[in-house]
mmCIF file of N, CA and C in Angstrom:
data_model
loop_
_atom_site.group_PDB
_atom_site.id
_atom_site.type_symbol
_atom_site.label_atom_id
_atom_site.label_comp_id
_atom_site.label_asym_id
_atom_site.label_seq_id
_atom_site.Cartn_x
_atom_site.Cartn_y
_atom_site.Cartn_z
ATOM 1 N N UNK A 157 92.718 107.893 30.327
ATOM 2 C CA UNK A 157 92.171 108.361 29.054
ATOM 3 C C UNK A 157 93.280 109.062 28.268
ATOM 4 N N UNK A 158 94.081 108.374 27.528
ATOM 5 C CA UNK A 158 94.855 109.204 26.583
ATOM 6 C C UNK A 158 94.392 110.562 25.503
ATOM 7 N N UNK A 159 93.950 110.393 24.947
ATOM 8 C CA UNK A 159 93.133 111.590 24.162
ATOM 9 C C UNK A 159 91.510 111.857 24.898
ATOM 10 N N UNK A 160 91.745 113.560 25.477
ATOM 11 C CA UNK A 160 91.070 114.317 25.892
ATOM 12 C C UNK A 160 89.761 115.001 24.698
ATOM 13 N N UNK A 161 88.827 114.286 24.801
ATOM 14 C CA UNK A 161 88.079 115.804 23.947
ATOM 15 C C UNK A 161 87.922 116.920 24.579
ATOM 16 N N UNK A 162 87.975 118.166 24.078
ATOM 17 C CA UNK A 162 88.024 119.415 24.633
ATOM 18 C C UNK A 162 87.247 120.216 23.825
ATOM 19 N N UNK A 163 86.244 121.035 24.519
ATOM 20 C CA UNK A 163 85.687 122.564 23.390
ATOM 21 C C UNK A 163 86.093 123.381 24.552
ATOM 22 N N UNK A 164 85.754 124.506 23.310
ATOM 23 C CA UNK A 164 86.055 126.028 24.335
ATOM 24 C C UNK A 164 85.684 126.187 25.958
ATOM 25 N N UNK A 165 84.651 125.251 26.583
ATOM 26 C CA UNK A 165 84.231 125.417 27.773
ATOM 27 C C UNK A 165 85.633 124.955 28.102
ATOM 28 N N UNK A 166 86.254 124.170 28.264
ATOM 29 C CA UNK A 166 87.206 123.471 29.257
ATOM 30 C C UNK A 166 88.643 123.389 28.785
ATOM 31 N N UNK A 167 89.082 124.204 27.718
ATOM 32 C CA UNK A 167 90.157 124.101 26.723
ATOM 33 C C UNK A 167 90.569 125.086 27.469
ATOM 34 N N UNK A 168 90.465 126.160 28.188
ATOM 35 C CA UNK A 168 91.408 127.297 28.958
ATOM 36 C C UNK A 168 91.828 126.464 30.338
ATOM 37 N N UNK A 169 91.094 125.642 30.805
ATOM 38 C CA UNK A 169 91.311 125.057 32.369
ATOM 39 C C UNK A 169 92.095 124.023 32.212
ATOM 40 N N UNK A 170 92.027 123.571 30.905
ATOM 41 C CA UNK A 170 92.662 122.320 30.728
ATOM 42 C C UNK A 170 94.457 122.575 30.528
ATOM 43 N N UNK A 171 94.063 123.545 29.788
ATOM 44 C CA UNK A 171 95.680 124.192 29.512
ATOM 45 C C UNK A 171 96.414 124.733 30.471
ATOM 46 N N UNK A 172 95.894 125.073 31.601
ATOM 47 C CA UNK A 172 96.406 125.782 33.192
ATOM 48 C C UNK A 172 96.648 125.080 34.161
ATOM 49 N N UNK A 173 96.017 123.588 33.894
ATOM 50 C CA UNK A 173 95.954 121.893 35.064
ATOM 51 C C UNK A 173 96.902 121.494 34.551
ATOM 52 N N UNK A 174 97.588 121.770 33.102
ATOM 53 C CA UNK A 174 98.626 120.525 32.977
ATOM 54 C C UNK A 174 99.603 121.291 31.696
ATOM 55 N N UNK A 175 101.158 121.062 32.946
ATOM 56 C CA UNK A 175 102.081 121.721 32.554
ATOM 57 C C UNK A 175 102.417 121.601 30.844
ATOM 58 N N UNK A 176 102.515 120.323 30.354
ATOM 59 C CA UNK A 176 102.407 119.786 29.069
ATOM 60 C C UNK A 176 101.031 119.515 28.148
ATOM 61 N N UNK A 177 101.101 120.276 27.172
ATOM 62 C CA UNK A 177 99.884 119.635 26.475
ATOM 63 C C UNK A 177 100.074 119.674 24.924
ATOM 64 N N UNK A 178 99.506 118.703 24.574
ATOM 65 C CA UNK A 178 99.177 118.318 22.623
ATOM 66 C C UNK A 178 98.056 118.611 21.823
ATOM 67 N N UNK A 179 97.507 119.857 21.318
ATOM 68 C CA UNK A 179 96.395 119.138 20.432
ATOM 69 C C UNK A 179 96.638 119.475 19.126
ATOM 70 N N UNK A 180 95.547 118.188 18.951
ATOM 71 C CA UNK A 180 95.332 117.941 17.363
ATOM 72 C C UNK A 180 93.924 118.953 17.374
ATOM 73 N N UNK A 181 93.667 119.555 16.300
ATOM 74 C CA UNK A 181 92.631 120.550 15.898
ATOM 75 C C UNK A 181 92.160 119.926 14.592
ATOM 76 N N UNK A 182 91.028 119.301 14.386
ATOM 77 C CA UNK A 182 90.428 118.914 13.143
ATOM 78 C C UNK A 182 88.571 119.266 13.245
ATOM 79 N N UNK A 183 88.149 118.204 12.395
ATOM 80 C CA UNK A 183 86.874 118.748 11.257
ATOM 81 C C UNK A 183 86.344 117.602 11.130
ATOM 82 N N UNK A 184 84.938 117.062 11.380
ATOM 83 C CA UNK A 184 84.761 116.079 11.204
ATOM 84 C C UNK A 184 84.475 115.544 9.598
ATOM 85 N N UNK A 185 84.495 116.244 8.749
ATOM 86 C CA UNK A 185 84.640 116.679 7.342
ATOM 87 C C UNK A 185 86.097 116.187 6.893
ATOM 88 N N UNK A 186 87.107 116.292 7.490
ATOM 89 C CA UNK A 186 88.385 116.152 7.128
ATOM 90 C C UNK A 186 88.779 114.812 6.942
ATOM 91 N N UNK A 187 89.011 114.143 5.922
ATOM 92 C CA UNK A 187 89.942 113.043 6.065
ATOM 93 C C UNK A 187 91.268 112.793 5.983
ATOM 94 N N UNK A 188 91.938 113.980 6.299
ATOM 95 C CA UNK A 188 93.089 113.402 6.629
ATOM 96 C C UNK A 188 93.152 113.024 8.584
ATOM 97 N N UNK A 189 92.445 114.031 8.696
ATOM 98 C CA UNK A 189 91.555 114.385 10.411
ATOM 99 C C UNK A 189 91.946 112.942 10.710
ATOM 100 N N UNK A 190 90.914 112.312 10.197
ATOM 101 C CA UNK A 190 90.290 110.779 10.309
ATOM 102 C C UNK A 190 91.332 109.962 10.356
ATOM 103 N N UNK A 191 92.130 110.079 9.219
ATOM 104 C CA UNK A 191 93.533 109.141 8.873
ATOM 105 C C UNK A 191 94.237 109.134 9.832
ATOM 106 N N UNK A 192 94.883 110.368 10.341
ATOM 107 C CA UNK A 192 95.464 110.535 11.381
ATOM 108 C C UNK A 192 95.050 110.571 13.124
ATOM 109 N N UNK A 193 93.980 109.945 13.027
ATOM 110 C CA UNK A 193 93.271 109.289 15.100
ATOM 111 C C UNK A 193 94.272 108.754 15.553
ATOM 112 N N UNK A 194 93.880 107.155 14.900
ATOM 113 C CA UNK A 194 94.507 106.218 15.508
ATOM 114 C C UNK A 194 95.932 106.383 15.699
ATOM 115 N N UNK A 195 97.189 107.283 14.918
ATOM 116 C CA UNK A 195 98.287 107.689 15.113
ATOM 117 C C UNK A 195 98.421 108.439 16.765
ATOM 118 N N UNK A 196 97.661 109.221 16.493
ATOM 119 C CA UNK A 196 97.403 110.366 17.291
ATOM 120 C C UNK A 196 96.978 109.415 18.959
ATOM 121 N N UNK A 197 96.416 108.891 18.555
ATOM 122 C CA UNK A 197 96.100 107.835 19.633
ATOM 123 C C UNK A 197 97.059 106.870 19.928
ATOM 124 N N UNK A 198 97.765 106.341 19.804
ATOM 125 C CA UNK A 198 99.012 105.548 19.466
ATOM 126 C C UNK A 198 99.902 106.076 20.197
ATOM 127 N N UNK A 199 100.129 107.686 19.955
ATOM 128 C CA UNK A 199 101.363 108.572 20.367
ATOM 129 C C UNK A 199 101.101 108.708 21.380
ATOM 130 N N UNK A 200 99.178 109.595 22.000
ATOM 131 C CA UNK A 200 99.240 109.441 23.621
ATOM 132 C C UNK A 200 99.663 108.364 24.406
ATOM 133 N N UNK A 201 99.260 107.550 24.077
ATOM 134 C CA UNK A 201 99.301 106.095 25.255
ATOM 135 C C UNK A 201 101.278 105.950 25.274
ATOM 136 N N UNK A 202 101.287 106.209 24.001
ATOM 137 C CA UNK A 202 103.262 105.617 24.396
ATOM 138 C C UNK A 202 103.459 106.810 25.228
ATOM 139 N N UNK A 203 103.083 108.092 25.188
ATOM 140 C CA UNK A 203 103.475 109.147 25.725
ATOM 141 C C UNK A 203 102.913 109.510 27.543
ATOM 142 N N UNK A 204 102.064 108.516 27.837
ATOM 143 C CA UNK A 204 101.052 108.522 28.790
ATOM 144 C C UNK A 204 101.954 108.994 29.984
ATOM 145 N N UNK A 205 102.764 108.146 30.445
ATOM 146 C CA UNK A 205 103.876 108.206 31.969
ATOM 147 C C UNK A 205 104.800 109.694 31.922
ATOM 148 N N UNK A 206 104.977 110.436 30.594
ATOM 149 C CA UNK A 206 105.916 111.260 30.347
ATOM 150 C C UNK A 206 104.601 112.694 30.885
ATOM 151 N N UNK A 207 103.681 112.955 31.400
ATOM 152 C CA UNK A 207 102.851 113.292 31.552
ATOM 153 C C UNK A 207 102.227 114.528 30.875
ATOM 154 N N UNK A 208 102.176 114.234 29.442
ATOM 155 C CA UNK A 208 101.797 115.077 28.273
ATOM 156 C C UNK A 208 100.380 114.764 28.400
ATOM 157 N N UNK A 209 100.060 116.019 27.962
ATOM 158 C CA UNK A 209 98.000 115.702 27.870
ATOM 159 C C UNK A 209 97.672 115.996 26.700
ATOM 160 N N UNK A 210 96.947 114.991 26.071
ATOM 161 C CA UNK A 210 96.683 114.916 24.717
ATOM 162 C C UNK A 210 95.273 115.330 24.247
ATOM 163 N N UNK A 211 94.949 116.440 23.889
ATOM 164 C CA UNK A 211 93.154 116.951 23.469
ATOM 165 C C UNK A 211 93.507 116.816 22.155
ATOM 166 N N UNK A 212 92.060 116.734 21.807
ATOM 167 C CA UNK A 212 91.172 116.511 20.316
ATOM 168 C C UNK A 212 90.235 117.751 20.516
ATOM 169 N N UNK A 213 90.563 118.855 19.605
ATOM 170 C CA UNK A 213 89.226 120.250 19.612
ATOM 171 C C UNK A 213 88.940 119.969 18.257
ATOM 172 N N UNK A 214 87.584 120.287 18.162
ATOM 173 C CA UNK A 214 86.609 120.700 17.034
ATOM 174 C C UNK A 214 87.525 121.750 16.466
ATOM 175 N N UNK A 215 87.871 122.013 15.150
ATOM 176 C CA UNK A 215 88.366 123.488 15.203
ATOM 177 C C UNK A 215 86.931 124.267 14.822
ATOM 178 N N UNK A 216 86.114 123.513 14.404
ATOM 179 C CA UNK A 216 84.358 124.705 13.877
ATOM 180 C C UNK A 216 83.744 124.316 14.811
ATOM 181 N N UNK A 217 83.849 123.544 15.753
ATOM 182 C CA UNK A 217 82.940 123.772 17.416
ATOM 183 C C UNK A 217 83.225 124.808 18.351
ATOM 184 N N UNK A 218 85.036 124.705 18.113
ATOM 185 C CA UNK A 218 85.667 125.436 19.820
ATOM 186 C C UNK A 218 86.923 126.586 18.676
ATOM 187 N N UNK A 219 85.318 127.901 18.263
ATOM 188 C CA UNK A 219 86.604 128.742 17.538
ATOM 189 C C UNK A 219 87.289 129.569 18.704
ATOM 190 N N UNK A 220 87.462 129.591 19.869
ATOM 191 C CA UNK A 220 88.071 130.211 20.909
ATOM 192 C C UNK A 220 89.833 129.215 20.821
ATOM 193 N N UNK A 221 89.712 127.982 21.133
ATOM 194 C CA UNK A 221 90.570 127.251 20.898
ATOM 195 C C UNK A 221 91.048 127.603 19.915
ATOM 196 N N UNK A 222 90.194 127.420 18.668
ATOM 197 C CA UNK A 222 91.158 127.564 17.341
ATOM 198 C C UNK A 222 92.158 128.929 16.840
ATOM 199 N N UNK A 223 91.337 129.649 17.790
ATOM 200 C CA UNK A 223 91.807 131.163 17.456
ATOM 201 C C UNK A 223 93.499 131.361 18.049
ATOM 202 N N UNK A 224 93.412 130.722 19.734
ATOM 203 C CA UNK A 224 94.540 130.729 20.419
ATOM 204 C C UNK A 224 95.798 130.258 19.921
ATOM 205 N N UNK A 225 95.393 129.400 18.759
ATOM 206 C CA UNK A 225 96.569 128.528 18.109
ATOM 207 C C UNK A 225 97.154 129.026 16.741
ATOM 208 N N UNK A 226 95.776 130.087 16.220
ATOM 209 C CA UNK A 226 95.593 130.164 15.281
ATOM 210 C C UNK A 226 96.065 129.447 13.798
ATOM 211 N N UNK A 227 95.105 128.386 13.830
ATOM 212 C CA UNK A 227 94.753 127.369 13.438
ATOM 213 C C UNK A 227 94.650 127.604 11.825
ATOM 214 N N UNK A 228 95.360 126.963 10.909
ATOM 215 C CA UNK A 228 95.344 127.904 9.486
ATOM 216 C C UNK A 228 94.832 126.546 8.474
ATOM 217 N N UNK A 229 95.049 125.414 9.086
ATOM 218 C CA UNK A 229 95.101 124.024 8.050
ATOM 219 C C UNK A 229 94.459 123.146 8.824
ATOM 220 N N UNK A 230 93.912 122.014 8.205
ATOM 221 C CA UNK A 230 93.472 120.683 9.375
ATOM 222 C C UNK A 230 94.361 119.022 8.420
ATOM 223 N N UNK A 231 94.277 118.574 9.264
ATOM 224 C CA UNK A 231 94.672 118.421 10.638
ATOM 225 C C UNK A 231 95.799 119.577 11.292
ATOM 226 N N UNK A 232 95.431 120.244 12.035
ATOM 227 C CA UNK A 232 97.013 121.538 12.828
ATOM 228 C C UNK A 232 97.027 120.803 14.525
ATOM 229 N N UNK A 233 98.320 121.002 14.856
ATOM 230 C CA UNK A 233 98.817 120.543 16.110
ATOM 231 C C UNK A 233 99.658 121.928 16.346
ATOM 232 N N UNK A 234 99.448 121.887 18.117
ATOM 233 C CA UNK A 234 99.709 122.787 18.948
ATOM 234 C C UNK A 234 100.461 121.829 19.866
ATOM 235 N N UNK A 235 101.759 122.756 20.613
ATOM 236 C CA UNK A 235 102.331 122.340 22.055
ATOM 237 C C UNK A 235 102.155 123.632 22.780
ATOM 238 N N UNK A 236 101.599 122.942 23.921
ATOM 239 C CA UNK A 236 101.806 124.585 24.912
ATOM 240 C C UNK A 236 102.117 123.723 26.444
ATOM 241 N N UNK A 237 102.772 124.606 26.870
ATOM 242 C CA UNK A 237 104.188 124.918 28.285
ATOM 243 C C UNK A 237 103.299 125.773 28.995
ATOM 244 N N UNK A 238 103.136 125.337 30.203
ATOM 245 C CA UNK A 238 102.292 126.065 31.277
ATOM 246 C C UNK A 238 101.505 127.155 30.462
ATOM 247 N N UNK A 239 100.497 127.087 30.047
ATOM 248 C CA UNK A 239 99.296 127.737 28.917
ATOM 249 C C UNK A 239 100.016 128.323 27.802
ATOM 250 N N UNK A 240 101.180 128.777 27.578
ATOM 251 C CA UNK A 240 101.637 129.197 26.584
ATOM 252 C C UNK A 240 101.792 128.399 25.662
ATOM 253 N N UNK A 241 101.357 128.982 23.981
ATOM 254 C CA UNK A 241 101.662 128.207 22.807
ATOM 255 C C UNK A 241 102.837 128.292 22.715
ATOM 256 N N UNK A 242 103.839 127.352 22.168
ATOM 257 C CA UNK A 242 105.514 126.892 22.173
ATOM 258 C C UNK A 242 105.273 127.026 20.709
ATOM 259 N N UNK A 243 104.800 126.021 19.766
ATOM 260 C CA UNK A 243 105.117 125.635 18.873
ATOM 261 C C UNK A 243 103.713 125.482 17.938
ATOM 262 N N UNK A 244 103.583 125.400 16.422
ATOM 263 C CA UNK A 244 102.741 124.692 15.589
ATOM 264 C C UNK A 244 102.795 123.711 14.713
ATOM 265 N N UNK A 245 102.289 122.627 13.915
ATOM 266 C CA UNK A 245 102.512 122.578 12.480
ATOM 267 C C UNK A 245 101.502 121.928 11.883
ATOM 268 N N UNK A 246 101.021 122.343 10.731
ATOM 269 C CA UNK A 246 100.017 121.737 9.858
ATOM 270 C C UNK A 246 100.626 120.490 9.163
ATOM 271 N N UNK A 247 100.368 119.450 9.538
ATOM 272 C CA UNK A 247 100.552 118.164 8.758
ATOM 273 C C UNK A 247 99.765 116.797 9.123
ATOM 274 N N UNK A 248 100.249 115.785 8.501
ATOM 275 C CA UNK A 248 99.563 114.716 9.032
ATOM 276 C C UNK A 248 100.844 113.414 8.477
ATOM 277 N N UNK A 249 101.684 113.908 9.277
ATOM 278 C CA UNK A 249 102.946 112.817 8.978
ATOM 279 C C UNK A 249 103.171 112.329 10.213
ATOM 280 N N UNK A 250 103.242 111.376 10.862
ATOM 281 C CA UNK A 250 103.306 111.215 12.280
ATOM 282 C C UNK A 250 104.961 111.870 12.307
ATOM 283 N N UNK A 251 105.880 111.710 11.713
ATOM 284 C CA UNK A 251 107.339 112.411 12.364
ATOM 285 C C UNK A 251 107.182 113.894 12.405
ATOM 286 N N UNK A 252 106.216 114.830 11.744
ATOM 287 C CA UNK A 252 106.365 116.141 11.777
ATOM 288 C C UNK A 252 105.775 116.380 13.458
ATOM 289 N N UNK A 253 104.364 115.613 13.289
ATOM 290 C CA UNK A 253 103.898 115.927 15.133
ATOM 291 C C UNK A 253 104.663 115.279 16.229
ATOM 292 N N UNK A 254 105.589 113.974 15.881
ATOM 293 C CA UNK A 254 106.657 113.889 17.146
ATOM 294 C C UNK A 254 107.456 115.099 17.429
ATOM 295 N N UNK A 255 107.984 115.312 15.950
ATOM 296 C CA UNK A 255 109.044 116.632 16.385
ATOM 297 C C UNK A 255 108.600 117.707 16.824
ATOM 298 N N UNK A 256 107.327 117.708 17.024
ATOM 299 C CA UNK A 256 106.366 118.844 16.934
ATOM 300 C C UNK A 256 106.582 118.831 18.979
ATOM 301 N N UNK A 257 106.205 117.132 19.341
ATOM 302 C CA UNK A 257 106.161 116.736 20.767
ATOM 303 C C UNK A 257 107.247 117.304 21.662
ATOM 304 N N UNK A 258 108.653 116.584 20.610
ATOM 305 C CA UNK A 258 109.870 116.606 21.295
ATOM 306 C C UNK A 258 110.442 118.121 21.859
ATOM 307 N N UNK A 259 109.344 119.479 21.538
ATOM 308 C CA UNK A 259 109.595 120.399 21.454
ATOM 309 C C UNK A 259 109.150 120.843 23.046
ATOM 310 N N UNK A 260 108.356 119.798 23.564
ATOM 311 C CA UNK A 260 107.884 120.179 24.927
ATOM 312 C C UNK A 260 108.857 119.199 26.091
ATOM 313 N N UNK A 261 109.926 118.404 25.590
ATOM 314 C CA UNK A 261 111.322 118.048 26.620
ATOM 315 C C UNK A 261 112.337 118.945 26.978
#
């Protein structure tokens, strides 16, 4: 399963099981949200063997998640390193969230 859905129940356990992780934080309201899946989906699977874990949070389902990242724009992407947040960025350019990736090599 390349992209994980995650809410607040399982978004702390998930982040502590796996050294690498990605999420995208959107809105089902959002269309750039929308625009940017199938990218987002695209990137897990090439990324699958490198063993990055890729979640999808609600940011108005799972405000515990959203808070941790603190989440300011949608679509927003997070990297976090053994539970710690590394990095952010609000966009929806697929090169801003690679560079966003390359930040967890």
């Amino acid at each position: 399963m390349p992209v994980i859905k995650a809410t607040d129940a399982e978004f702390a356990e998930l982040l502590e099981q796996n050294e690498k992780v990605v999420v995208k934080y959107y809105a089902d309201w959002c269309g750039n949200c929308r625009l940017f899946s199938p990218k987002y989906k695209r990137m897990a699977v090439a990324m699958q063997e490198q063993g990055i874990k890729f979640l999808d949070v609600n940011a108005e389902t799972s405000p515990e998640a959203r808070k941790l990242a603190n989440v300011t724009n949608l679509p927003f992407f997070a990297v976090f390193r053994n539970g710690e947040l590394l990095e952010t960025v609000a966009a929806s350019k697929e090169e801003a969230v690679a560079a966003l990736i390359s930040r967890l090599n």
